[in-house]
mmCIF file of C-alpha atoms in Angstrom:
data_model
loop_
_atom_site.group_PDB
_atom_site.id
_atom_site.type_symbol
_atom_site.label_atom_id
_atom_site.label_comp_id
_atom_site.label_asym_id
_atom_site.label_seq_id
_atom_site.Cartn_x
_atom_site.Cartn_y
_atom_site.Cartn_z
ATOM 1 C CA MET S 1 -103.973 -6.416 -54.547
ATOM 2 C CA THR S 2 -102.487 -3.341 -52.922
ATOM 3 C CA THR S 3 -104.777 -0.770 -51.439
ATOM 4 C CA THR S 4 -103.970 2.819 -50.639
ATOM 5 C CA ARG S 5 -105.127 5.544 -48.330
ATOM 6 C CA ILE S 6 -106.203 8.873 -49.794
ATOM 7 C CA ARG S 7 -105.337 12.229 -48.234
ATOM 8 C CA LYS S 8 -108.180 14.385 -49.605
ATOM 9 C CA ALA S 9 -107.325 17.828 -50.970
ATOM 10 C CA TRP S 10 -109.618 20.843 -50.727
ATOM 11 C CA SER S 11 -109.334 24.217 -52.490
ATOM 12 C CA VAL S 12 -110.268 27.033 -50.152
ATOM 13 C CA SER S 13 -110.865 30.460 -51.687
ATOM 14 C CA VAL S 14 -110.372 33.562 -49.578
ATOM 15 C CA ARG S 15 -112.098 36.811 -50.579
ATOM 16 C CA SER S 16 -108.957 38.959 -50.248
ATOM 17 C CA LEU S 17 -106.714 36.565 -52.214
ATOM 18 C CA THR S 18 -106.745 35.784 -55.923
ATOM 19 C CA ALA S 19 -105.617 32.136 -55.872
ATOM 20 C CA PRO S 20 -107.195 29.408 -53.722
ATOM 21 C CA SER S 21 -105.049 27.526 -51.202
ATOM 22 C CA THR S 22 -104.953 23.743 -50.852
ATOM 23 C CA TYR S 23 -105.665 22.122 -47.488
ATOM 24 C CA TYR S 24 -105.903 18.428 -46.592
ATOM 25 C CA GLY S 25 -108.699 17.021 -44.493
ATOM 26 C CA ALA S 26 -111.267 14.261 -44.291
ATOM 27 C CA THR S 27 -114.113 16.774 -44.652
ATOM 28 C CA ALA S 28 -114.679 20.246 -46.054
ATOM 29 C CA SER S 29 -115.229 21.599 -42.559
ATOM 30 C CA SER S 30 -111.802 20.384 -41.396
ATOM 31 C CA ALA S 31 -110.163 22.078 -44.411
ATOM 32 C CA ARG S 32 -112.165 25.250 -43.763
ATOM 33 C CA GLY S 33 -111.088 25.148 -40.099
ATOM 34 C CA GLN S 34 -107.423 24.919 -41.120
ATOM 35 C CA ALA S 35 -107.907 27.910 -43.435
ATOM 36 C CA ILE S 36 -109.541 29.882 -40.619
ATOM 37 C CA ASP S 37 -106.622 29.081 -38.295
ATOM 38 C CA SER S 38 -104.184 30.151 -41.004
ATOM 39 C CA LEU S 39 -106.013 33.454 -41.568
ATOM 40 C CA ARG S 40 -106.191 34.148 -37.846
ATOM 41 C CA ASP S 41 -102.438 33.544 -37.564
ATOM 42 C CA ALA S 42 -101.454 35.602 -40.607
ATOM 43 C CA TRP S 43 -103.864 38.522 -40.328
ATOM 44 C CA SER S 44 -104.671 38.614 -36.580
ATOM 45 C CA LEU S 45 -108.391 38.190 -37.238
ATOM 46 C CA SER S 46 -111.049 37.001 -34.852
ATOM 47 C CA TRP S 47 -112.648 33.647 -35.576
ATOM 48 C CA ARG S 48 -115.787 35.329 -37.023
ATOM 49 C CA GLU S 49 -113.779 37.713 -39.199
ATOM 50 C CA ALA S 50 -111.731 34.822 -40.594
ATOM 51 C CA LEU S 51 -114.888 32.811 -41.267
ATOM 52 C CA ARG S 52 -116.343 35.723 -43.263
ATOM 53 C CA GLU S 53 -113.182 35.827 -45.412
ATOM 54 C CA ILE S 54 -113.729 32.236 -46.635
ATOM 55 C CA ALA S 55 -115.503 32.452 -50.003
ATOM 56 C CA SER S 56 -115.677 28.735 -50.850
ATOM 57 C CA CYS S 57 -114.301 25.314 -50.032
ATOM 58 C CA ARG S 58 -114.394 22.737 -52.832
ATOM 59 C CA ARG S 59 -113.015 19.236 -53.258
ATOM 60 C CA ASN S 60 -109.820 19.142 -55.369
ATOM 61 C CA PRO S 61 -109.140 15.483 -56.318
ATOM 62 C CA ALA S 62 -106.291 16.485 -58.650
ATOM 63 C CA HIS S 63 -104.160 17.300 -55.574
ATOM 64 C CA ASP S 64 -105.056 14.216 -53.524
ATOM 65 C CA VAL S 65 -102.114 12.300 -52.062
ATOM 66 C CA GLU S 66 -102.104 8.502 -52.255
ATOM 67 C CA LEU S 67 -100.456 6.823 -49.289
ATOM 68 C CA PRO S 68 -99.797 3.079 -49.120
ATOM 69 C CA ASN S 69 -101.139 0.949 -46.297
ATOM 70 C CA ARG S 70 -98.759 -0.107 -43.556
ATOM 71 C CA HIS S 71 -95.935 -2.297 -44.849
ATOM 72 C CA PRO S 72 -96.139 -5.951 -43.656
ATOM 73 C CA LEU S 73 -92.618 -5.712 -42.197
ATOM 74 C CA ALA S 74 -93.419 -2.695 -39.962
ATOM 75 C CA PRO S 75 -95.267 -4.508 -37.140
ATOM 76 C CA HIS S 76 -92.354 -6.947 -36.772
ATOM 77 C CA LEU S 77 -89.690 -4.267 -36.318
ATOM 78 C CA HIS S 78 -88.489 -3.050 -32.934
ATOM 79 C CA PRO S 79 -90.066 0.385 -32.210
ATOM 80 C CA GLY S 80 -86.586 1.976 -32.063
ATOM 81 C CA ILE S 81 -85.699 0.681 -35.524
ATOM 82 C CA LEU S 82 -89.036 1.835 -36.944
ATOM 83 C CA HIS S 83 -88.458 5.249 -35.365
ATOM 84 C CA CYS S 84 -85.063 5.512 -37.121
ATOM 85 C CA VAL S 85 -86.621 4.606 -40.484
ATOM 86 C CA VAL S 86 -89.446 7.128 -40.097
ATOM 87 C CA HIS S 87 -87.062 9.830 -38.828
ATOM 88 C CA ALA S 88 -84.732 9.284 -41.784
ATOM 89 C CA TYR S 89 -87.714 9.679 -44.130
ATOM 90 C CA GLY S 90 -88.690 13.006 -42.577
ATOM 91 C CA GLY S 91 -91.412 11.978 -40.136
ATOM 92 C CA THR S 92 -95.063 11.100 -40.610
ATOM 93 C CA GLY S 93 -96.544 14.535 -41.381
ATOM 94 C CA LEU S 94 -97.230 16.449 -44.569
ATOM 95 C CA ASN S 95 -93.504 16.782 -45.325
ATOM 96 C CA ALA S 96 -92.755 13.064 -45.035
ATOM 97 C CA GLY S 97 -90.354 11.993 -47.756
ATOM 98 C CA TYR S 98 -88.334 15.192 -47.954
ATOM 99 C CA ARG S 99 -85.141 13.346 -46.984
ATOM 100 C CA ASP S 100 -83.701 9.819 -46.955
ATOM 101 C CA HIS S 101 -80.735 9.673 -44.587
ATOM 102 C CA PHE S 102 -79.721 9.219 -40.947
ATOM 103 C CA TYR S 103 -76.374 10.095 -39.358
ATOM 104 C CA THR S 104 -75.202 8.412 -36.158
ATOM 105 C CA SER S 105 -72.251 6.643 -34.556
ATOM 106 C CA ALA S 106 -71.042 3.344 -35.977
ATOM 107 C CA ASP S 107 -71.887 1.705 -32.617
ATOM 108 C CA ASP S 108 -75.663 2.340 -32.814
ATOM 109 C CA TRP S 109 -77.315 -1.096 -32.446
ATOM 110 C CA GLN S 110 -80.641 0.067 -33.910
ATOM 111 C CA MET S 111 -79.010 1.199 -37.125
ATOM 112 C CA LYS S 112 -76.993 -2.028 -37.326
ATOM 113 C CA ALA S 113 -80.268 -3.964 -37.023
ATOM 114 C CA ALA S 114 -81.938 -1.765 -39.647
ATOM 115 C CA LEU S 115 -78.959 -2.379 -41.932
ATOM 116 C CA TYR S 116 -79.351 -6.118 -41.357
ATOM 117 C CA HIS S 117 -83.055 -5.935 -42.348
ATOM 118 C CA GLY S 118 -82.130 -4.131 -45.576
ATOM 119 C CA LEU S 119 -83.822 -0.855 -44.616
ATOM 120 C CA PHE S 120 -80.612 1.196 -44.959
ATOM 121 C CA ARG S 121 -77.331 1.085 -46.774
ATOM 122 C CA ILE S 122 -74.103 2.775 -45.676
ATOM 123 C CA HIS S 123 -73.662 5.955 -47.655
ATOM 124 C CA ARG S 124 -70.412 7.154 -46.094
ATOM 125 C CA ARG S 125 -68.238 6.562 -43.060
ATOM 126 C CA GLU S 126 -66.385 9.341 -41.242
ATOM 127 C CA PRO S 127 -63.656 8.716 -38.666
ATOM 128 C CA ARG S 128 -64.165 10.656 -35.451
ATOM 129 C CA ARG S 129 -61.372 12.228 -33.484
ATOM 130 C CA HIS S 130 -60.454 12.296 -29.816
ATOM 131 C CA GLY S 131 -61.260 8.651 -29.103
ATOM 132 C CA LYS S 132 -64.916 8.749 -30.138
ATOM 133 C CA ALA S 133 -66.611 6.193 -32.400
ATOM 134 C CA ASP S 134 -66.770 6.543 -36.182
ATOM 135 C CA GLY S 135 -69.772 8.326 -37.655
ATOM 136 C CA VAL S 136 -71.849 6.712 -40.373
ATOM 137 C CA MET S 137 -74.259 8.264 -42.849
ATOM 138 C CA TYR S 138 -77.006 5.722 -43.591
ATOM 139 C CA GLU S 139 -79.278 6.073 -46.610
ATOM 140 C CA LEU S 140 -82.728 4.483 -46.892
ATOM 141 C CA THR S 141 -83.097 1.679 -49.404
ATOM 142 C CA GLN S 142 -86.287 1.322 -51.455
ATOM 143 C CA LEU S 143 -87.570 -1.135 -48.847
ATOM 144 C CA GLY S 144 -86.874 1.409 -46.095
ATOM 145 C CA LYS S 145 -88.740 4.110 -48.013
ATOM 146 C CA ASN S 146 -91.722 1.797 -48.522
ATOM 147 C CA VAL S 147 -91.846 0.981 -44.799
ATOM 148 C CA ALA S 148 -91.637 4.695 -43.915
ATOM 149 C CA ARG S 149 -94.347 5.669 -46.453
ATOM 150 C CA GLY S 150 -96.719 3.217 -44.845
ATOM 151 C CA GLU S 151 -96.211 4.940 -41.475
ATOM 152 C CA ALA S 152 -97.196 8.405 -42.786
ATOM 153 C CA GLU S 153 -100.337 9.769 -41.170
ATOM 154 C CA THR S 154 -103.304 10.232 -43.484
ATOM 155 C CA TYR S 155 -104.264 13.518 -41.812
ATOM 156 C CA PRO S 156 -101.450 14.800 -39.591
ATOM 157 C CA ARG S 157 -102.500 16.865 -36.603
ATOM 158 C CA TRP S 158 -101.851 20.565 -36.880
#
């Protein structure tokens, strides 16, 4: 049985805008707080003025994001290798998963180890000039993507 983590979505309506915006948070107040911060940034409002602009904050389960639990392989990987996998996936924040590659020298021991574990495959090799090592473009395998997905934060810090 596989379990998942849920990143809860909230629709926050602002009086001056026609369409509600989606924010992610464990509670309605955290979503409302993110909306207030966004309004203060965009419109240079005080905290009270931004709070008055919030018309409603409602749960929006249709936009929830399901995240898998941590992959069983992750705790057994060297922290440097895990960092490479997560970096190649685009980090652990809201944009995690926007990419799937990592470029480095052919001499990088962490990437060689990740290749050995089946987390990456070699996408392309480029010879370097002036006596430097070859460059290699590594691409995440499905296993690598699954490991990286499990490292994504449920509610990334803003």
